[in-house]
Tab-separated table of C-alpha atoms and ligand atoms in Angstrom:
chain	number	residue	atom	x	y	z
A	1	LEU	CA	76.212	-86.379	11.762
A	2	ARG	CA	78.979	-84.057	12.793
A	3	HIS	CA	80.313	-83.698	9.260
A	4	GLN	CA	76.850	-83.195	7.885
A	5	LEU	CA	76.046	-80.475	10.400
A	6	LEU	CA	79.307	-78.634	9.956
A	7	ALA	CA	78.803	-78.703	6.196
A	8	GLU	CA	75.326	-77.292	6.567
A	9	VAL	CA	76.678	-74.480	8.693
A	10	GLN	CA	79.279	-73.658	6.083
A	11	ASN	CA	76.678	-73.709	3.314
A	12	SER	CA	74.287	-71.310	4.998
A	13	ASP	CA	74.898	-68.118	3.168
A	14	ASP	CA	72.652	-65.732	4.950
A	15	ILE	CA	72.081	-64.989	8.576
A	16	ARG	CA	68.442	-66.083	8.572
A	17	THR	CA	69.129	-69.580	7.223
A	18	LEU	CA	71.880	-69.922	9.766
A	19	GLU	CA	69.570	-68.910	12.581
A	20	GLN	CA	66.939	-71.439	11.413
A	21	LEU	CA	69.581	-74.132	11.457
A	22	ARG	CA	70.646	-73.157	14.971
A	23	ILE	CA	67.068	-73.421	16.215
A	24	ALA	CA	66.494	-76.771	14.471
A	25	GLU	CA	69.608	-78.335	16.032
A	26	LEU	CA	70.448	-76.502	19.248
A	27	GLY	CA	67.131	-74.855	20.108
A	28	LYS	CA	64.973	-76.165	22.981
A	29	LYS	CA	63.095	-78.432	20.596
A	30	GLY	CA	66.155	-79.014	18.387
A	31	ARG	CA	67.628	-82.290	17.336
A	32	ILE	CA	70.837	-82.178	19.411
A	33	SER	CA	68.883	-81.041	22.449
A	34	ALA	CA	66.553	-84.032	21.996
A	35	MET	CA	69.541	-86.355	21.788
A	36	MET	CA	70.937	-84.843	24.971
A	37	ARG	CA	67.676	-85.678	26.714
A	38	THR	CA	68.014	-89.376	25.863
A	39	LEU	CA	71.168	-89.507	27.994
A	40	GLY	CA	68.971	-89.761	31.099
A	41	GLN	CA	67.566	-93.135	30.086
A	42	MET	CA	70.935	-94.700	29.263
A	43	ALA	CA	72.798	-97.152	31.352
A	44	PRO	CA	75.577	-95.397	33.295
A	45	GLU	CA	78.430	-96.943	31.232
A	46	GLU	CA	76.844	-95.997	27.958
A	47	ARG	CA	76.110	-92.502	29.211
A	48	GLY	CA	79.775	-92.244	30.184
A	49	ILE	CA	80.680	-92.689	26.538
A	50	GLN	CA	77.812	-90.919	24.782
A	51	GLY	CA	77.689	-87.924	27.134
A	52	PRO	CA	81.100	-86.449	26.345
A	53	LEU	CA	80.627	-87.227	22.635
A	54	LEU	CA	77.321	-85.396	22.468
A	55	ASN	CA	78.645	-82.495	24.461
A	56	ALA	CA	81.606	-82.167	22.132
A	57	LEU	CA	79.264	-82.270	19.130
A	58	LYS	CA	77.060	-79.620	20.631
A	59	GLN	CA	79.973	-77.323	21.361
A	60	GLN	CA	81.516	-77.832	17.961
A	61	VAL	CA	78.314	-77.049	16.147
A	62	ALA	CA	77.643	-74.010	18.346
A	63	ALA	CA	81.161	-72.690	17.715
A	64	ALA	CA	80.848	-73.299	13.974
A	65	ILE	CA	77.563	-71.377	13.889
A	66	MET	CA	79.117	-68.452	15.787
A	67	ASP	CA	82.080	-68.307	13.415
A	68	ARG	CA	79.882	-68.500	10.351
A	69	LYS	CA	77.620	-65.796	11.739
A	70	ALA	CA	80.566	-63.470	12.279
A	71	GLU	CA	81.704	-64.178	8.715
A	72	LEU	CA	78.291	-63.416	7.275
A	73	GLU	CA	77.953	-60.200	9.262
A	74	GLU	CA	81.346	-59.090	8.125
A	75	ALA	CA	80.389	-59.781	4.498
A	76	GLU	CA	77.145	-57.857	4.877
A	77	LEU	CA	78.910	-54.849	6.345
A	78	GLU	CA	81.428	-54.959	3.535
A	79	LYS	CA	78.599	-55.005	1.010
A	80	ARG	CA	76.908	-52.000	2.629
A	81	LEU	CA	80.155	-50.095	2.740
A	82	GLN	CA	80.504	-50.704	-0.997
A	83	THR	CA	76.994	-49.650	-1.956
A	84	GLU	CA	76.448	-46.844	0.533
A	85	ARG	CA	79.773	-45.167	0.165
A	86	ILE	CA	79.644	-41.388	0.594
A	87	ASP	CA	81.543	-39.217	-1.810
A	88	MET	CA	83.357	-36.938	0.602
A	89	THR	CA	84.592	-34.771	-2.233
A	90	LEU	CA	81.103	-33.495	-3.160
A	91	PRO	CA	80.385	-29.953	-1.965
A	92	PRO	CA	77.782	-29.847	0.844
A	93	ARG	CA	74.265	-28.668	0.148
A	94	ALA	CA	73.675	-25.268	1.759
A	95	ILE	CA	71.312	-25.349	4.740
A	96	PRO	CA	69.236	-22.167	4.813
A	97	GLU	CA	69.822	-20.439	8.124
A	98	GLY	CA	66.959	-18.918	10.086
A	99	ARG	CA	67.097	-15.308	11.209
A	100	LEU	CA	66.039	-13.585	14.374
A	101	HIS	CA	63.405	-10.926	13.672
A	102	PRO	CA	64.618	-7.413	14.594
A	103	VAL	CA	61.775	-7.130	17.105
A	104	MET	CA	62.999	-10.229	18.921
A	105	GLN	CA	66.597	-9.038	18.727
A	106	VAL	CA	65.648	-5.681	20.276
A	107	PHE	CA	63.502	-7.384	22.950
A	108	GLU	CA	66.559	-9.362	23.935
A	109	GLU	CA	68.849	-6.320	23.947
A	110	VAL	CA	66.405	-4.348	26.103
A	111	ALA	CA	65.834	-7.260	28.470
A	112	ALA	CA	69.606	-7.716	28.874
A	113	ILE	CA	70.153	-4.045	29.740
A	114	PHE	CA	67.339	-3.895	32.306
A	115	GLY	CA	68.260	-7.362	33.502
A	116	ASP	CA	71.617	-5.923	34.579
A	117	MET	CA	69.688	-3.307	36.577
A	118	GLY	CA	67.809	-6.039	38.449
A	119	PHE	CA	64.559	-6.156	36.464
A	120	THR	CA	62.885	-9.504	35.856
A	121	VAL	CA	60.531	-10.290	32.990
A	122	ALA	CA	56.755	-10.535	33.566
A	123	GLU	CA	53.988	-11.264	31.082
A	124	GLY	CA	50.211	-11.002	30.790
A	125	PRO	CA	47.412	-11.946	28.378
A	126	ASP	CA	46.807	-10.245	25.017
A	127	ILE	CA	43.037	-10.367	25.582
A	128	GLU	CA	42.343	-8.123	28.559
A	129	ASP	CA	39.344	-7.075	30.559
A	130	ASP	CA	38.284	-3.493	30.993
A	131	TRP	CA	39.552	-3.406	34.597
A	132	HIS	CA	43.170	-4.206	33.788
A	133	ASN	CA	43.468	-2.317	30.503
A	134	PHE	CA	41.645	0.827	31.659
A	135	THR	CA	39.769	1.152	34.946
A	136	ALA	CA	42.489	0.051	37.373
A	137	LEU	CA	44.904	2.281	35.443
A	138	ASN	CA	42.796	5.262	36.414
A	139	PHE	CA	40.923	5.642	33.132
A	140	PRO	CA	37.445	6.241	34.558
A	141	GLU	CA	34.518	5.062	32.449
A	142	GLY	CA	33.746	7.590	29.760
A	143	HIS	CA	37.119	9.298	30.208
A	144	PRO	CA	38.292	10.855	26.920
A	145	ALA	CA	41.732	9.216	27.306
A	146	ARG	CA	40.067	5.899	26.462
A	147	GLU	CA	39.262	7.266	23.024
A	148	THR	CA	42.931	7.898	22.252
A	149	HIS	CA	43.681	4.181	22.255
A	150	ASP	CA	41.809	3.093	19.077
A	151	THR	CA	40.765	-0.007	20.956
A	152	PHE	CA	39.683	-3.287	19.368
A	153	PHE	CA	36.678	-4.539	21.343
A	154	PHE	CA	35.236	-8.041	21.550
A	155	HIS	CA	31.480	-8.582	21.506
A	156	PRO	CA	30.251	-7.936	25.049
A	157	GLN	CA	28.979	-10.890	27.067
A	158	GLN	CA	25.669	-10.381	28.911
A	159	GLY	CA	25.974	-6.766	29.922
A	160	ALA	CA	29.589	-7.113	31.114
A	161	ALA	CA	32.127	-4.593	29.835
A	162	PRO	CA	33.563	-5.977	26.582
A	163	LYS	CA	36.962	-7.609	26.599
A	164	VAL	CA	39.613	-5.845	24.544
A	165	LEU	CA	42.834	-6.600	22.761
A	166	ARG	CA	45.180	-4.856	25.161
A	167	THR	CA	46.116	-1.425	23.839
A	168	HIS	CA	49.336	-1.262	25.874
A	169	THR	CA	51.426	-3.432	28.199
A	170	SER	CA	50.444	-1.332	31.240
A	171	PRO	CA	47.702	-3.798	32.325
A	172	VAL	CA	50.532	-6.143	33.306
A	173	GLN	CA	51.594	-3.527	35.878
A	174	VAL	CA	48.195	-4.032	37.505
A	175	ARG	CA	48.375	-7.815	37.338
A	176	VAL	CA	51.805	-7.872	38.967
A	177	MET	CA	50.915	-5.349	41.688
A	178	GLU	CA	47.722	-7.269	42.501
A	179	ALA	CA	49.681	-10.502	42.845
A	180	GLN	CA	52.944	-9.446	44.409
A	181	LYS	CA	54.149	-7.260	47.277
A	182	PRO	CA	56.728	-4.505	46.732
A	183	PRO	CA	59.594	-4.154	46.118
A	184	ILE	CA	58.738	-4.746	42.468
A	185	ARG	CA	61.076	-4.346	39.515
A	186	ILE	CA	59.661	-5.834	36.339
A	187	LEU	CA	60.046	-5.587	32.601
A	188	VAL	CA	57.092	-6.563	30.401
A	189	PRO	CA	57.601	-7.323	26.722
A	190	GLY	CA	54.472	-7.982	24.704
A	191	ARG	CA	52.192	-7.501	21.756
A	192	VAL	CA	49.685	-4.667	21.834
A	193	TYR	CA	46.878	-3.714	19.465
A	194	ARG	CA	45.413	-0.478	18.146
A	195	ASN	CA	43.273	0.218	15.130
A	196	ASP	CA	45.872	2.127	13.137
A	197	TRP	CA	47.738	1.554	9.849
A	198	ASP	CA	50.441	3.540	8.050
A	199	ALA	CA	54.234	3.535	7.563
A	200	THR	CA	54.887	3.926	11.295
A	201	HIS	CA	51.730	2.305	12.738
A	202	THR	CA	50.579	-1.291	12.470
A	203	PRO	CA	47.458	-2.642	14.197
A	204	MET	CA	49.626	-5.061	16.174
A	205	PHE	CA	52.922	-3.815	17.529
A	206	HIS	CA	55.271	-4.420	20.449
A	207	GLN	CA	55.947	-2.621	23.676
A	208	VAL	CA	58.206	-3.066	26.638
A	209	GLU	CA	56.850	-1.824	29.932
A	210	GLY	CA	58.904	-1.177	33.024
A	211	LEU	CA	57.679	-0.858	36.597
A	212	VAL	CA	59.590	-0.127	39.786
A	213	ILE	CA	57.783	0.035	43.143
A	214	ASP	CA	59.652	0.539	46.394
A	215	LYS	CA	59.971	2.942	49.302
A	216	ALA	CA	61.133	6.497	48.553
A	217	ILE	CA	61.316	6.101	44.779
A	218	HIS	CA	61.352	9.452	42.993
A	219	MET	CA	61.612	11.061	39.572
A	220	GLY	CA	65.424	11.086	39.768
A	221	HIS	CA	65.434	7.290	39.743
A	222	LEU	CA	63.227	7.311	36.664
A	223	LYS	CA	65.482	9.715	34.790
A	224	GLY	CA	68.738	8.021	35.758
A	225	CYS	CA	67.447	4.606	34.851
A	226	LEU	CA	66.123	5.636	31.429
A	227	ILE	CA	69.151	7.720	30.463
A	228	ASP	CA	71.419	4.798	31.343
A	229	PHE	CA	69.213	2.578	29.232
A	230	VAL	CA	69.388	4.852	26.171
A	231	LYS	CA	73.199	5.045	26.372
A	232	GLU	CA	73.508	1.290	26.548
A	233	PHE	CA	70.906	0.582	23.914
A	234	PHE	CA	72.200	3.021	21.287
A	235	GLU	CA	75.805	2.356	22.321
A	236	VAL	CA	76.702	6.026	22.792
A	237	ALA	CA	78.704	7.607	25.601
A	238	ASN	CA	76.614	10.768	25.779
A	239	VAL	CA	72.921	11.278	25.355
A	240	GLU	CA	71.182	14.581	25.510
A	241	ALA	CA	67.731	13.843	26.832
A	242	ARG	CA	64.766	15.834	27.994
A	243	PHE	CA	61.657	14.837	29.866
A	244	ARG	CA	58.715	16.715	28.405
A	245	PRO	CA	55.541	16.967	30.507
A	246	HIS	CA	52.752	14.799	29.176
A	247	PHE	CA	49.539	13.163	30.336
A	248	PHE	CA	48.841	9.518	31.111
A	249	PRO	CA	45.964	8.691	33.445
A	250	PHE	CA	48.076	6.134	35.344
A	251	THR	CA	51.128	8.299	36.073
A	252	GLU	CA	51.490	11.664	37.782
A	253	PRO	CA	53.583	13.510	36.903
A	254	SER	CA	53.955	12.035	33.416
A	255	ALA	CA	56.681	12.720	30.908
A	256	GLU	CA	57.689	11.713	27.448
A	257	MET	CA	61.400	11.217	26.979
A	258	ASP	CA	63.041	12.840	23.956
A	259	VAL	CA	66.615	12.279	22.854
A	260	LYS	CA	68.739	14.388	20.543
A	261	TYR	CA	69.639	12.959	17.160
A	262	ARG	CA	71.252	13.939	13.912
A	263	LYS	CA	70.718	12.703	10.403
A	264	VAL	CA	73.722	11.118	8.738
A	265	GLY	CA	72.810	10.491	5.127
A	266	GLU	CA	69.852	8.149	5.134
A	267	SER	CA	70.308	7.049	8.711
A	268	ILE	CA	69.904	8.548	12.150
A	269	GLU	CA	72.415	8.875	14.986
A	270	ILE	CA	70.943	9.053	18.458
A	271	GLY	CA	72.644	10.907	21.288
A	272	GLU	CA	73.613	14.351	20.126
A	273	GLY	CA	72.541	16.599	17.294
A	274	ASP	CA	70.029	19.238	16.360
A	275	SER	CA	66.622	17.560	16.616
A	276	TRP	CA	64.568	15.851	19.311
A	277	MET	CA	63.057	12.412	18.945
A	278	GLU	CA	60.424	11.042	21.273
A	279	ILE	CA	61.236	7.512	22.367
A	280	LEU	CA	59.046	6.581	25.330
A	281	GLY	CA	56.335	7.492	27.815
A	282	SER	CA	56.940	7.456	31.549
A	283	GLY	CA	55.917	8.828	34.897
A	284	MET	CA	55.459	8.295	38.629
A	285	VAL	CA	52.808	5.657	39.273
A	286	HIS	CA	49.538	7.448	40.154
A	287	PRO	CA	48.447	6.938	43.795
A	288	ASN	CA	45.017	5.808	42.545
A	289	VAL	CA	46.674	2.977	40.612
A	290	LEU	CA	48.590	1.843	43.690
A	291	SER	CA	45.381	1.888	45.768
A	292	ASN	CA	43.461	0.028	43.050
A	293	CYS	CA	46.065	-2.725	43.289
A	294	GLY	CA	46.053	-2.899	47.101
A	295	ILE	CA	49.324	-1.042	47.648
A	296	ASP	CA	49.418	1.839	50.148
A	297	PRO	CA	50.575	4.984	48.282
A	298	ASP	CA	51.747	6.520	51.544
A	299	GLU	CA	54.163	3.673	52.042
A	300	TYR	CA	55.268	2.909	48.467
A	301	GLN	CA	55.975	4.933	45.353
A	302	GLY	CA	57.208	3.960	41.955
A	303	PHE	CA	57.807	4.827	38.370
A	304	ALA	CA	56.759	3.232	35.119
A	305	PHE	CA	57.682	3.561	31.500
A	306	GLY	CA	56.540	2.128	28.191
A	307	MET	CA	58.252	2.091	24.830
A	308	GLY	CA	57.528	0.869	21.339
A	309	ILE	CA	59.968	-1.866	20.430
A	310	ASP	CA	59.238	-1.731	16.715
A	311	ARG	CA	60.187	1.945	16.639
A	312	LEU	CA	63.323	1.387	18.719
A	313	ALA	CA	64.344	-1.241	16.176
A	314	MET	CA	63.679	1.176	13.289
A	315	LEU	CA	65.852	3.811	14.948
A	316	LYS	CA	68.720	1.499	15.822
A	317	TYR	CA	68.818	-0.591	12.667
A	318	GLY	CA	67.543	1.861	10.060
A	319	MET	CA	64.361	0.260	8.782
A	320	PRO	CA	62.358	2.962	6.997
A	321	ASP	CA	58.912	1.364	7.144
A	322	LEU	CA	57.144	-0.617	9.853
A	323	ARG	CA	54.711	-2.546	7.680
A	324	PRO	CA	57.159	-5.130	6.228
A	325	TYR	CA	57.924	-6.234	9.817
A	326	PHE	CA	54.821	-8.361	9.740
A	327	GLU	CA	54.628	-9.496	6.115
A	328	ALA	CA	56.840	-12.578	6.574
A	329	ASP	CA	58.860	-11.716	3.472
A	330	ALA	CA	61.928	-13.962	3.535
A	331	GLY	CA	63.980	-11.399	1.612
A	332	TRP	CA	63.284	-8.731	4.219
A	333	THR	CA	64.044	-11.116	7.051
A	334	ARG	CA	67.314	-12.145	5.445
A	335	HIS	CA	68.288	-8.501	5.022
A	336	TYR	CA	67.251	-7.119	8.403
A	337	GLY	CA	67.215	-10.307	10.502
A	338	PHE	CA	69.952	-11.319	12.925
A	339	ARG	CA	72.055	-14.429	13.195
A	340	PRO	CA	70.676	-16.252	16.221
B	1	LIG	N1	51.107	2.764	28.265
B	1	LIG	C1	51.580	3.993	27.672
B	1	LIG	C2	51.274	3.959	26.183
B	1	LIG	O1	51.058	2.919	25.635
B	1	LIG	C3	53.058	4.170	27.912
B	1	LIG	C4	53.396	4.372	29.339
B	1	LIG	C5	53.730	3.297	30.135
B	1	LIG	C6	53.431	5.636	29.894
B	1	LIG	C7	54.047	3.469	31.474
B	1	LIG	C8	53.756	5.828	31.207
B	1	LIG	C9	54.066	4.755	31.995
B	1	LIG	O2	51.259	4.962	25.525
């Protein structure tokens, strides 16, 4: 029997046959196992002879199966190495690399600069109610300033004021002030929507809003903070800036910030020069807005600013037209996009 079994092991030439053999002989219901069970009924002297013999047989067969299995596995691996060999000398196939959209790049640059000044990022919904987009921001109903926003309205629900696609990121000021006690220092990146379409206006565009609320905040903080930002963002040591009086319902006084620039060939250099460029809106948060959000204007003051990210990107990276930003043209993205 021993010779027969060992021969069978040697003749198994794949792992499955070998495994079947192992089960048939050594498995619980296998032949050798059955023979082992007969030992119990034997007379002690006979068992003394048969026991060691059977045990030796069992061990020999088990060892032979293990060896054969190792051999077969080795052979299989060898075969795979032969057939699946990789030609290391072939040139690799190029993997197309994704690009970061300039808007995202500029978001990140702006967030990093204000992050160093202690601002944290806050966000709000794109679909806003009338309260957050207008009323709480001191746009009374019927106020002409509402008309300047080219608002997209949703169908009104049962007499309620219609929801809108937010026309600016300022509603997030309200949401944060309603939810959080001063001191507040937030930066709000987001999409905003206005019904407008030409080379420098798209119906969806991006803003970054800033809001600082604390005790004894004044216009000097606003100016210092924004001038520092412009220097960092445009990477220039000197920036000539002016704050030109303006009107926003939610700030008083309000100012637009202009910076000097000069044209160099096709592109624009910000900082010094002979012309002014408007880059953002800003102002001291209106006392009515603070009250609307449950903050006492006699105790706290603050400033806010809002800027168009798409335009900042145009100025810094020299894109002439805003519309291709949102056309998902891979050629444009490859040209103007950033390595992540
Ligand atoms: N929300 C204003 C706009 O979209 C910008 C702004 C923000 C102005 C904060 C002042 C303060 O035009």
